[in-house]
């Protein structure tokens, strides 16, 4: 199939339009993630109860009052939340600075109208902060639940149909989020947003199954997600209303649904395995017409179709097949790798509001720092191959995180303010680079018949990391170093494990297990074959039962 696509043009007009459409269609998901990060911001509050009026001016309390036993025994389950028209930031009580003990006993709270966030909508601060963590975590639980379903749907029903259907549902879920009448309703909507959002990985599979090896990492380098979050962060700095931002996401999703429905093609690789010859010929003709290239010879097309369609009568593949001989240890590495990257990256993202400085400017800087990451990832992976790039990036992540721990324990407050923020950005940058490179490596490692399953398997562990991330965010500044110490150790282990991951750069994409005739040395002895530590020289059998 690689040779056939090369004849048709591996990066012509067809692939360019496909890549642009795929990138733009994920804009609503990127905006939703911004809302999650922005939603944790607390602009300040004051208690309207008569017995706590003295706190309106921001009466300071000690850290012992902050962790008083009353903090965990709040009687404000029926809390009334109001907003006023006074945006004077100095008069508002802030979480982590003033009395959470007072909040725990308050029945009526007024939030600063400077910004409307998930926190201000339902009073999710102090003793109600666990609700905010739960809401963010439920989104990742949704991803977790749907991961293996996405892989099965992509390999069983094709990449296109489940993805198109998910775009419609994302639009409806964004509308439901805007009109949520309680945090419980919003939490449920957030769960299903995560569940449906995971189907977005299928469009990445479609795009990369249409291009040659040297273009896969280049496509991963396109920072479409980052550009979307930067634009959203700038809009958010002026709008400062989570509902308006969600509505913008819904409108964009509705508009983009129609070009996706009309133009997005099915993967030609999947069609050649599961479809009919006529459908394959239709796709090939469309590519040739768009790229203005001649149709390949009929004999060549028939040979590829006949070979791939032999898989059609075989049993369906499952996640178990990812653990067949030669793939077991790489699959385990992938699981830990993506758990680690999402745990670290999303801890930074969800904890953005906790960093010193203006939250909106921090969000913009946070996303601008991601802008060159994909291009750096492309350059490093192309220049130095995939595996060494990932190993070094995670090693640098670990060192940066250990640096944060040292600053938090030893440095003065002034140095902490700038030093910790700088090292957080450096850690995030290195983690993102490693993530981009590994995602491409997975596509290059597994054949078409299980590629969606492999990606959904990695998504399973990404979601696990995401579920844990909100709870790793420290609520007490004194425990900040523990959070970063845990992430530093995780990053160090991940760097070491990646040493044993196979090198995939320059290898053609395989369509079936029969394409996987591998001559590889044990990577523990310095080889770079696909087999990993349990491989030798082997030929994968023709059956579907994993060895």
XYZ file of C-alpha atoms in Angstrom:
547
model
C 0.000 0.000 0.000
C 2.884 2.413 0.710
C 4.137 1.986 -2.850
C 0.643 2.545 -4.237
C 0.171 5.751 -2.241
C 3.616 6.933 -3.326
C 2.499 6.608 -6.957
C -0.616 8.647 -6.168
C 1.356 11.336 -4.337
C 2.046 10.866 -0.643
C 1.631 14.553 0.196
C -0.360 16.226 -2.535
C -3.428 18.435 -2.503
C -5.601 15.549 -1.250
C -3.434 14.991 1.847
C -3.107 18.728 2.542
C -6.892 19.275 2.495
C -7.367 16.158 4.621
C -4.820 17.306 7.201
C -6.333 20.803 7.414
C -9.864 19.449 7.806
C -8.731 16.988 10.474
C -6.935 19.713 12.443
C -9.771 22.222 12.244
C -12.411 19.640 13.180
C -10.720 19.146 16.560
C -11.061 22.826 17.512
C -14.147 22.281 19.758
C -12.261 19.666 21.812
C -9.278 21.994 22.262
C -11.581 24.799 23.449
C -13.223 22.458 25.954
C -9.850 21.638 27.462
C -9.154 25.356 27.820
C -12.409 25.740 29.762
C -11.251 22.996 32.137
C -7.999 24.864 32.833
C -9.657 28.284 33.064
C -12.547 26.929 35.115
C -10.340 26.359 38.171
C -9.687 30.107 38.535
C -11.161 31.701 41.664
C -11.452 35.508 41.293
C -12.372 35.937 44.964
C -15.436 35.825 47.206
C -17.027 37.273 50.301
C -19.541 35.866 52.735
C -22.880 37.693 52.992
C -23.941 36.059 56.280
C -24.282 38.620 59.081
C -21.985 36.680 61.376
C -19.067 36.934 58.915
C -19.520 40.472 57.557
C -16.190 41.408 59.140
C -14.462 39.199 56.605
C -15.550 41.358 53.671
C -12.401 43.397 53.970
C -10.256 40.291 53.829
C -9.401 39.535 57.432
C -6.276 37.415 57.425
C -6.018 34.158 59.357
C -3.267 31.722 60.206
C -2.442 28.486 58.428
C -3.724 26.578 61.461
C -7.162 28.135 60.910
C -6.938 27.077 57.235
C -6.682 23.454 58.247
C -9.018 23.637 61.215
C -11.169 20.554 61.746
C -14.214 22.623 60.806
C -12.802 22.787 57.273
C -13.785 19.188 56.674
C -17.163 19.432 58.405
C -18.821 22.175 56.420
C -22.531 22.821 56.835
C -22.884 24.768 53.569
C -24.261 21.974 51.405
C -27.088 24.343 50.384
C -24.729 27.192 49.585
C -26.255 30.227 47.820
C -23.880 31.767 45.261
C -24.271 35.370 44.094
C -22.256 37.836 42.039
C -22.037 41.608 42.351
C -21.065 44.437 39.994
C -17.932 45.445 41.882
C -14.764 44.108 40.262
C -12.394 45.623 42.832
C -10.067 42.663 43.346
C -8.722 43.933 46.683
C -11.981 43.480 48.572
C -12.479 39.814 47.764
C -11.398 36.893 49.922
C -9.163 34.438 48.021
C -8.765 30.731 48.534
C -5.379 29.947 50.002
C -4.969 33.462 51.399
C -7.952 34.101 53.640
C -10.377 32.066 55.679
C -11.595 28.772 54.287
C -12.925 28.135 57.766
C -15.331 31.050 57.284
C -16.362 29.715 53.875
C -17.143 26.330 55.413
C -19.682 27.926 57.768
C -21.077 30.445 55.265
C -24.554 30.038 53.779
C -24.532 32.835 51.204
C -21.430 33.688 49.165
C -20.897 36.447 46.632
C -18.214 35.965 43.970
C -16.270 38.648 42.173
C -17.796 39.302 38.728
C -14.306 39.881 37.300
C -14.527 36.360 35.853
C -17.215 33.719 35.507
C -15.741 30.255 35.939
C -16.872 26.827 37.054
C -15.702 27.811 40.545
C -17.898 30.913 40.683
C -20.874 29.197 39.045
C -21.346 26.709 41.894
C -19.066 27.971 44.665
C -16.410 25.263 44.217
C -13.712 26.520 46.539
C -12.298 25.621 49.954
C -14.256 22.693 51.418
C -16.123 22.326 48.102
C -12.887 22.136 46.098
C -13.161 18.339 45.879
C -16.160 18.847 43.580
C -13.978 20.740 41.107
C -11.377 17.948 41.116
C -14.150 15.394 40.609
C -15.627 17.304 37.655
C -12.236 17.450 35.912
C -11.499 13.824 36.756
C -14.855 12.637 35.395
C -13.948 13.975 31.977
C -10.898 11.736 31.995
C -12.966 8.826 33.334
C -15.094 9.270 30.214
C -11.975 8.953 28.097
C -10.990 5.909 30.113
C -14.305 4.102 29.641
C -14.433 4.728 25.888
C -10.841 3.935 24.953
C -11.104 0.274 24.013
C -14.517 0.917 22.449
C -12.930 3.503 20.141
C -10.306 1.031 18.960
C -12.880 -1.672 18.321
C -15.210 0.736 16.506
C -12.347 2.074 14.353
C -11.174 -1.381 13.326
C -14.657 -2.901 12.996
C -16.761 -0.106 11.438
C -14.049 2.046 9.905
C -12.380 5.252 11.008
C -14.825 7.674 9.360
C -18.308 6.692 10.611
C -17.576 6.738 14.373
C -15.623 9.991 14.018
C -18.369 11.818 12.093
C -20.988 10.694 14.607
C -18.796 11.913 17.492
C -18.611 15.417 15.980
C -22.390 15.749 16.126
C -22.518 14.555 19.723
C -19.745 16.947 20.809
C -21.834 19.858 19.500
C -24.852 18.708 21.522
C -22.780 18.143 24.661
C -21.288 21.645 24.496
C -24.811 23.060 24.367
C -25.821 20.897 27.332
C -22.819 22.174 29.324
C -23.849 25.801 28.753
C -27.355 25.151 30.059
C -26.354 22.981 33.021
C -28.460 23.875 36.069
C -26.210 22.244 38.694
C -22.663 21.040 39.105
C -23.997 17.476 39.134
C -25.480 17.962 35.658
C -22.300 19.602 34.421
C -20.236 16.706 35.813
C -22.358 14.181 33.898
C -22.029 16.227 30.704
C -18.275 16.430 31.280
C -18.102 12.639 31.589
C -19.818 12.136 28.235
C -17.709 14.893 26.659
C -14.649 12.866 27.571
C -16.305 9.647 26.397
C -17.145 11.056 22.959
C -14.011 13.198 22.687
C -11.759 10.154 22.612
C -13.112 9.291 19.153
C -11.041 12.201 17.890
C -7.989 9.935 17.700
C -9.566 8.214 14.672
C -9.065 11.244 12.428
C -5.349 11.194 13.232
C -5.264 7.575 12.089
C -7.051 8.473 8.842
C -4.581 11.235 8.004
C -1.436 9.257 8.779
C -2.661 6.220 6.862
C -2.692 8.376 3.715
C 0.885 9.675 3.896
C 4.368 8.200 3.651
C 6.722 7.598 6.572
C 8.665 10.870 6.334
C 5.448 12.924 6.478
C 3.924 11.299 9.568
C 6.141 13.092 12.073
C 5.811 16.313 10.051
C 2.028 16.160 10.386
C 2.411 15.591 14.118
C 4.459 18.805 14.172
C 1.530 20.934 12.979
C 0.505 22.852 16.147
C -3.198 23.147 15.344
C -4.289 22.268 18.899
C -1.836 24.773 20.373
C -2.889 27.587 18.036
C -6.528 26.961 18.972
C -5.822 27.131 22.712
C -3.737 30.313 22.298
C -6.556 32.053 20.403
C -9.071 30.808 22.973
C -6.871 32.036 25.835
C -6.666 35.501 24.274
C -10.454 35.578 23.789
C -10.903 34.313 27.336
C -8.777 37.147 28.729
C -11.371 39.630 27.451
C -14.558 37.554 27.660
C -13.818 35.939 31.060
C -17.013 33.877 30.934
C -16.862 30.077 30.671
C -20.390 29.797 29.248
C -19.674 32.147 26.358
C -16.483 30.227 25.541
C -18.420 26.950 25.628
C -21.060 28.422 23.303
C -18.344 29.512 20.873
C -17.107 25.911 20.894
C -20.615 24.613 20.173
C -21.127 26.994 17.229
C -17.757 26.103 15.706
C -18.516 22.396 16.128
C -21.866 22.789 14.360
C -20.306 24.641 11.421
C -17.468 22.127 11.021
C -19.746 19.100 11.182
C -20.927 19.548 7.610
C -17.553 19.594 5.776
C -16.500 16.586 7.860
C -19.698 14.756 6.904
C -19.412 15.636 3.209
C -15.700 15.419 2.444
C -13.858 13.299 5.034
C -12.867 10.021 3.325
C -12.579 6.591 4.835
C -9.061 5.250 5.307
C -7.977 3.586 2.073
C -5.940 1.098 4.109
C -8.941 0.077 6.200
C -11.130 -0.090 3.098
C -8.618 -2.322 1.316
C -8.842 -4.773 4.226
C -12.554 -4.553 5.104
C -14.327 -2.930 2.160
C -14.948 -3.809 -1.486
C -12.772 -3.384 -4.544
C -15.181 -0.769 -5.901
C -14.858 1.395 -2.777
C -11.072 1.159 -2.886
C -11.072 2.183 -6.553
C -13.331 5.160 -5.757
C -10.900 6.412 -3.115
C -7.858 5.864 -5.353
C -9.579 7.743 -8.177
C -10.390 10.618 -5.827
C -6.745 10.854 -4.701
C -5.434 10.707 -8.278
C -7.854 13.402 -9.428
C -7.085 15.691 -6.504
C -3.298 15.252 -6.751
C -3.402 15.301 -10.562
C -1.441 12.069 -10.819
C -2.066 9.153 -13.215
C -3.916 6.103 -11.955
C -1.551 3.240 -11.004
C -1.601 0.139 -13.152
C -4.611 -2.129 -12.582
C -2.353 -5.084 -11.811
C -0.687 -3.207 -8.958
C -4.001 -2.084 -7.492
C -5.492 -5.585 -7.766
C -2.438 -7.087 -6.075
C -2.704 -4.755 -3.052
C -6.476 -5.187 -2.740
C -6.331 -8.975 -3.050
C -3.579 -9.246 -0.461
C -5.270 -7.001 2.097
C -8.777 -8.379 1.633
C -7.561 -11.802 2.706
C -7.770 -10.354 6.230
C -11.516 -9.773 5.845
C -12.461 -13.390 6.503
C -10.283 -13.656 9.586
C -11.551 -13.139 13.146
C -11.553 -9.614 14.561
C -8.457 -8.403 16.334
C -8.557 -7.288 19.956
C -6.226 -5.641 22.442
C -4.867 -9.108 23.274
C -3.125 -9.133 19.894
C -1.014 -6.176 20.948
C 0.762 -8.579 23.303
C 1.775 -11.146 20.705
C 5.402 -12.159 20.569
C 7.698 -9.284 19.725
C 5.187 -6.647 20.816
C 4.665 -7.430 24.490
C 7.310 -5.256 26.065
C 6.831 -2.311 23.651
C 3.105 -2.411 24.488
C 3.870 -2.285 28.230
C 6.233 0.651 27.658
C 3.513 2.467 25.688
C 1.085 1.992 28.596
C 3.442 3.474 31.199
C 4.668 6.169 28.811
C 1.236 7.655 28.152
C 0.136 7.317 31.760
C 3.198 9.370 32.696
C 2.872 12.048 29.999
C -0.778 12.763 30.734
C -0.280 12.673 34.498
C 2.459 15.298 34.207
C 0.992 17.432 31.412
C -2.554 17.568 32.770
C -1.350 18.267 36.314
C 0.276 21.371 34.858
C -2.819 22.231 32.805
C -5.440 21.770 35.520
C -3.199 23.445 38.086
C -2.541 26.522 35.967
C -4.633 28.781 38.175
C -2.368 27.952 41.134
C 0.721 29.517 39.536
C 1.720 33.048 40.587
C 0.687 35.956 38.360
C -2.368 36.758 36.240
C -4.163 33.526 35.365
C -5.130 34.701 31.847
C -1.600 35.786 30.953
C -0.258 32.526 32.402
C -2.664 30.545 30.225
C -1.516 32.421 27.126
C 2.180 31.933 27.981
C 1.506 28.313 28.892
C 0.087 27.642 25.419
C 2.529 29.864 23.493
C 5.336 27.735 24.933
C 3.714 24.759 23.191
C 3.831 26.483 19.803
C 7.431 25.549 18.866
C 7.224 22.152 20.559
C 5.866 20.233 17.582
C 8.478 21.719 15.252
C 11.229 20.895 17.739
C 9.845 17.366 18.001
C 9.919 16.998 14.218
C 13.498 18.278 13.977
C 14.823 16.095 16.799
C 12.995 12.942 15.710
C 14.063 13.442 12.100
C 17.659 14.286 12.996
C 18.257 11.855 15.856
C 15.511 9.249 15.360
C 12.501 8.574 17.550
C 13.836 6.630 20.536
C 16.774 8.833 21.607
C 14.547 11.899 21.304
C 12.023 10.434 23.750
C 14.688 9.233 26.191
C 16.411 12.627 26.372
C 13.163 14.597 26.624
C 11.932 12.592 29.585
C 15.326 12.828 31.256
C 15.156 16.622 30.921
C 11.602 16.586 32.258
C 12.756 14.675 35.318
C 15.675 17.048 35.941
C 13.397 20.088 35.639
C 10.918 18.614 38.108
C 13.672 17.780 40.596
C 14.777 21.400 40.160
C 11.292 22.586 41.169
C 11.501 20.448 44.310
C 14.867 21.982 45.191
C 13.597 25.538 44.622
C 10.477 24.942 46.672
C 12.516 23.726 49.654
C 15.578 25.967 49.467
C 14.864 29.153 47.510
C 13.462 32.492 48.655
C 9.891 33.479 47.756
C 11.021 35.875 45.025
C 13.145 33.220 43.313
C 10.365 30.647 43.682
C 7.870 32.876 41.861
C 9.866 33.012 38.638
C 12.005 29.884 38.982
C 9.163 27.420 39.521
C 7.080 28.891 36.693
C 10.066 28.690 34.312
C 10.838 25.074 35.209
C 7.154 24.124 34.920
C 7.171 25.481 31.356
C 10.407 23.590 30.572
C 9.001 20.327 31.971
C 5.794 20.750 30.003
C 7.703 21.468 26.796
C 9.890 18.362 27.095
C 6.920 16.159 28.008
C 4.953 17.386 25.002
C 7.869 16.704 22.627
C 8.154 13.126 23.886
C 4.374 12.693 23.543
C 4.333 13.847 19.896
C 7.173 11.502 18.923
C 5.720 8.443 20.695
C 2.313 8.945 19.071
C 3.943 8.714 15.640
C 5.972 5.682 16.741
C 2.805 3.771 17.664
C 1.330 4.343 14.209
C 4.564 3.096 12.641
C 4.880 0.087 14.949
C 1.522 -1.672 14.555
C -0.183 -2.891 11.331
C -3.442 -1.441 10.004
C -5.588 -4.297 11.361
C -4.809 -3.292 14.970
C -3.620 0.307 14.619
C -6.807 1.872 16.004
C -6.809 -0.689 18.798
C -3.210 0.211 19.654
C -4.045 3.921 19.747
C -7.107 3.370 21.912
C -4.992 1.170 24.213
C -2.561 4.035 24.726
C -5.568 6.310 25.248
C -6.677 4.022 28.070
C -3.515 4.777 30.014
C -3.537 8.432 28.997
C -6.992 8.610 30.548
C -5.745 6.891 33.719
C -3.088 9.566 34.026
C -5.739 12.212 33.427
C -8.014 10.763 36.111
C -5.178 10.968 38.645
C -3.897 14.416 37.588
C -6.571 16.632 39.271
C -5.910 14.937 42.604
C -2.156 15.449 42.295
C -2.595 19.232 42.262
C -1.623 20.480 45.760
C -4.111 22.543 47.740
C -1.559 23.574 50.356
C 1.525 25.463 49.087
C 3.593 23.721 51.757
C 3.073 20.356 50.020
C 3.937 21.600 46.524
C 7.258 19.751 46.474
C 5.553 16.375 47.029
C 3.530 16.753 43.821
C 6.593 17.563 41.726
C 8.736 14.917 43.422
C 6.227 12.242 42.392
C 6.213 13.514 38.800
C 10.030 13.691 38.721
C 10.355 10.034 39.744
C 7.704 8.974 37.204
C 9.522 10.871 34.419
C 12.871 9.284 35.344
C 11.395 5.768 35.215
C 9.747 6.536 31.879
C 13.050 7.738 30.413
C 14.732 4.503 31.444
C 11.986 2.274 30.033
C 12.003 4.091 26.689
C 15.591 2.912 26.187
C 14.070 -0.478 25.393
C 11.498 0.779 22.898
C 12.098 -0.178 19.243
C 13.177 2.426 16.699
C 10.462 2.927 14.052
C 11.826 5.755 11.949
C 11.848 5.049 8.203
C 9.866 1.808 8.444
C 6.926 1.381 6.029
C 3.462 1.071 7.527
C 2.310 -2.539 7.712
C -1.269 -3.364 6.724
C -1.517 -6.968 7.973
C 0.409 -9.272 10.291
C 1.679 -11.042 7.172
C 3.612 -7.880 6.298
C 5.421 -8.220 9.578
C 8.357 -10.365 8.546
C 10.855 -9.029 10.989
C 14.536 -9.589 11.357
C 15.414 -8.024 14.682
C 17.941 -8.313 17.425
C 17.142 -8.176 21.108
C 17.217 -4.483 21.955
C 18.835 -5.345 25.257
C 21.862 -6.241 23.142
C 21.715 -2.980 21.224
C 19.359 -3.861 18.366
C 16.602 -1.577 17.180
C 14.147 -4.044 15.705
C 10.465 -4.048 16.380
C 10.641 -7.033 18.647
C 11.633 -5.424 21.919
C 13.363 -7.357 24.689
C 11.591 -10.646 24.029
C 12.372 -10.718 20.313
C 14.865 -12.537 18.290
C 14.662 -13.332 14.611
C 11.077 -14.309 13.974
C 8.303 -14.386 11.434
C 4.783 -13.712 12.698
C 2.417 -16.562 11.965
C -0.574 -16.132 9.676
C -3.195 -16.817 12.332
C -4.828 -14.316 14.591
C -4.075 -16.052 17.871
C -1.324 -14.175 19.689
C 1.780 -16.153 20.551
